[in-house]
Amino acid sequence: DMLDLDLDLEADLGIDTVKQAEMFAAIREVYDIERDETLALRDYPTLAHAIEFVFEKRPDLRSGTPPDARSVVSPDSAVGSPSARAADAGPVRAGSDAAAQAVPRRVPVALLRPPTSRFARTGVQLGAGDRVLVALDSGGVGKALVRQLTKRGVTTLLLDDCTDPEDLQRRVGEWTADGPLNGVYWLPALDPAGDADLLDPEARLVAINYRIKSLFRLMRALYDQPLFLIAATRLGGRHGYDRAGATDTIGGAVVGFTKAFAREKPGQLAKAVDFAPSRKTTAVADQLIDETLYDKGAVEIGYADGHRWTVGLESQAIEFGGQLSAGRVFVVTGAAGSIVSAIVADLAAASKGIFWLLDLTPEPNPDDADLQRLESDRDGLKRDLFDRLKRSAERVTPAMVEQEITRIERSRAALAAIRAVEARGGHARYRAVDLRDVDQVAQVMSEVIQESGRVDVLLHAAGLEVSRPLPKKEPREFDLVFDVKVDGWFNLLRGLGDAPLGAAVVFSSIAGRFGNAGQTDYSAANDMLCKAMSALRRTRPDTRGIAIDWTAWADIGMATRGSIPAIMKQAGIDMLAPEAGIPVVRRELTAGTHGEVLIADGLGIMLDETQARDVMLGGSESSAAGLMVGTVESFGPCGGLVVQTRLDPEVQPFLRDHQIGGTAVLPGVMGLEAMSEAALVGFPDRFVGALERVEFLQPFKFYRGEARTVTVKVQYTPDGEDILANCRLEGSRQLHGRAEPEVTTHFTGTVRLTAKPPDEARSRSVPPVSEAVVGSDAIYHVYFHGPSYRVVGDAWRAKDVLAGRLAPGLPAGQEPAGGSTIVAPRLVELAFQTAGLAEIAQSERMGLPSRIERLELRRAANGEPDGSTALVEEAGDGAFDVDVTDKTGRVLLSLRGYRTNPLGRVENAPFRALKA
């Protein structure tokens, strides 16, 4: 598209000053223009100005062909494009490894979530007239819950035997005949299943029926009733996402089912609440009631170590590690799948190992002509298959033909896996086996152990998926989808016995991590496998357990069939290119991964946290609310707490008096205030003790003096007695020609929340004012600040310390005036500006804040005491340490490791008296 030449390069096109400098360098090169050291980019804010720059420097071009600005810069040009940024990042490894590294790698992590008292009600009442079903556990929590519910006037219906799914369905019919139910408490998974029981087929069947398959039957029978589902588990309180690993495995199936049910019934409350092993009953019952009444913003909730938890995602990139050693022994299930076949070929090339390839598909015949025709004459093969089927069946349907095509595709994939192993110097052993048959699996594993005595990698990739909502999902279909994955895994583990196992890799999916409508069985099975990998830390500490949550693959695999690609696109979920997915298993093995990883690019609706809106008590209800907390937008597991504040340069003095080149810029100190206030929203009874590892990444600019919204996102984690609030300050702009807003992270940092107020004990002496003092007129002849931010009254040096005294009588720095603040922003600004004077004196360079190692707050009372003084000392390597004291020497705040990014050179003649 043609670009309007009056569009502002930064405000409208998103080309920051760094890219503008690159653009002008490119223009000079194209038009042979000498570099001008006096050129100021702010004098050339638009494309029209850039063109005029060329005519200024090359007047001979005015009579010729005018330069085409679009050849130099456009929104998709090399100046600002992702491809250019990638090129700037330096060389990357070629081939599929590089493709794998380009896909985001996320890891599920346990994150602190504030107590339920900080959240709005869910809409569930739990009062007189409500009828609630309680499926009891054997440890007494259910009985305690019934007592609590009865006190509230709730009618409870008890289910004390969940081992017979058929009987369960009959009893539900009797209950619903008397009226609708308002909710279900599913507590059987509070009784952990023994690890040994899961290895025994008969005991496992009882355990699975009791905890998950009865839950499936129950919620299927109650599907049309608008009720809540609260399911409780004993995975350890953090859903197995901690160093200890899951204390139970089967609870993962209950969690996976609950997440899928929540996706299928988005208007109903559904939670999986996890607990650590404990004999407490009343406390757990109270927490289950709290989770019913408050906080609809997260499905996965846990209680451990005195805190409330949820599960979020953390980006964790890793590199490919060393080589897979030769001769490794692999056991691979689902080997006839096209995705698995491709991964096996990659592993074989890297290891030249022994591959035991297991699949339900019979061993392929290399001479089978149908395998060749699948590629060369697919339509002809279909016609022949139709004729063959007609000879043996009265009525042949297209679905029957497709079923045969699928069978042949799996045979071809199995043959491809065998040939790939052999061609790459490995050894293939193919076995047709039903993973649900414990004896068949035992026989194959016995062969493996007899030959090699060990398994280096057990890759459990078998599985099938049939998407159907609960009412249409027959029990036999649920059993098939669930059992192939779950029974398959435990049968393999049983067959392995005491033989060494180096690493286990199981294939899960984004449905296992997030749940997905129509996939209650698939989600339950996948999440249980994830918890099985977590539990290996307890049961087999010498074995690395790796669970991979795949997004749907493009071009190969189940998700390429039918309408699935179109559905994925509509849902905003990016499909995974094979070249990016194939090396992932090798990467995770060579990098030494433990635990669960999610491999996907855009996740679309999976990360849509609409249900997390309006769940947090608003800023007006928080004792910590201040100027920089406008509205509490949401609090989802992945997005975290989101606080938004609208700021207007026409209203706020700290913007009006903080302009660079005529553009208002959010002061870094107000960014610190915004993060601190946001952090306290979740835990208003705490105190801000410090801000740590603060990065000022990009200036937050208010283009054309227009109001903008500042967004702060917060995730919480514990640190001993403290709570760490990891904050990200963002801004969003709609740029010209872009469909989606551009979101920029401007500042990041960690706010340390303490249980007690800051310690005020420290003090130091303030050096007397020297004769060589620099006054505010000289300082603000250089600095760009307006009246309310001219915080340095005067400055002087005393040996190794540069002192800057707070200017008296400053006008209000914010509107409304006199509001409380957390970090006393103008005292921090006094530290920044005084450190800046030291930098100018030493290097003739002025900078903007770039990093703070630590800002420690040492005063309990808010305010800017008269006579406050910033004491600056050089900390080496371009950094500064600053203490700000009151006039008695009491330290109000301490700044450590303050650094800047250069803004420009400054004539330091007025500041020579400040030089060390």
Short mmCIF file of C-alpha atoms in Angstrom, two decimals, residues 174 405 408 448 805 844 883:
data_model
loop_
_atom_site.label_atom_id
_atom_site.label_comp_id
_atom_site.label_asym_id
_atom_site.label_seq_id
_atom_site.Cartn_x
_atom_site.Cartn_y
_atom_site.Cartn_z
CA GLU A 174 -33.01 -41.49 40.94
CA ILE A 405 -6.47 -46.05 3.44
CA ILE A 408 -2.26 -48.71 4.63
CA VAL A 448 14.15 -56.32 25.07
CA ARG A 805 19.93 17.98 47.87
CA GLU A 844 30.56 14.17 29.61
CA ASP A 883 21.58 6.36 49.46
#
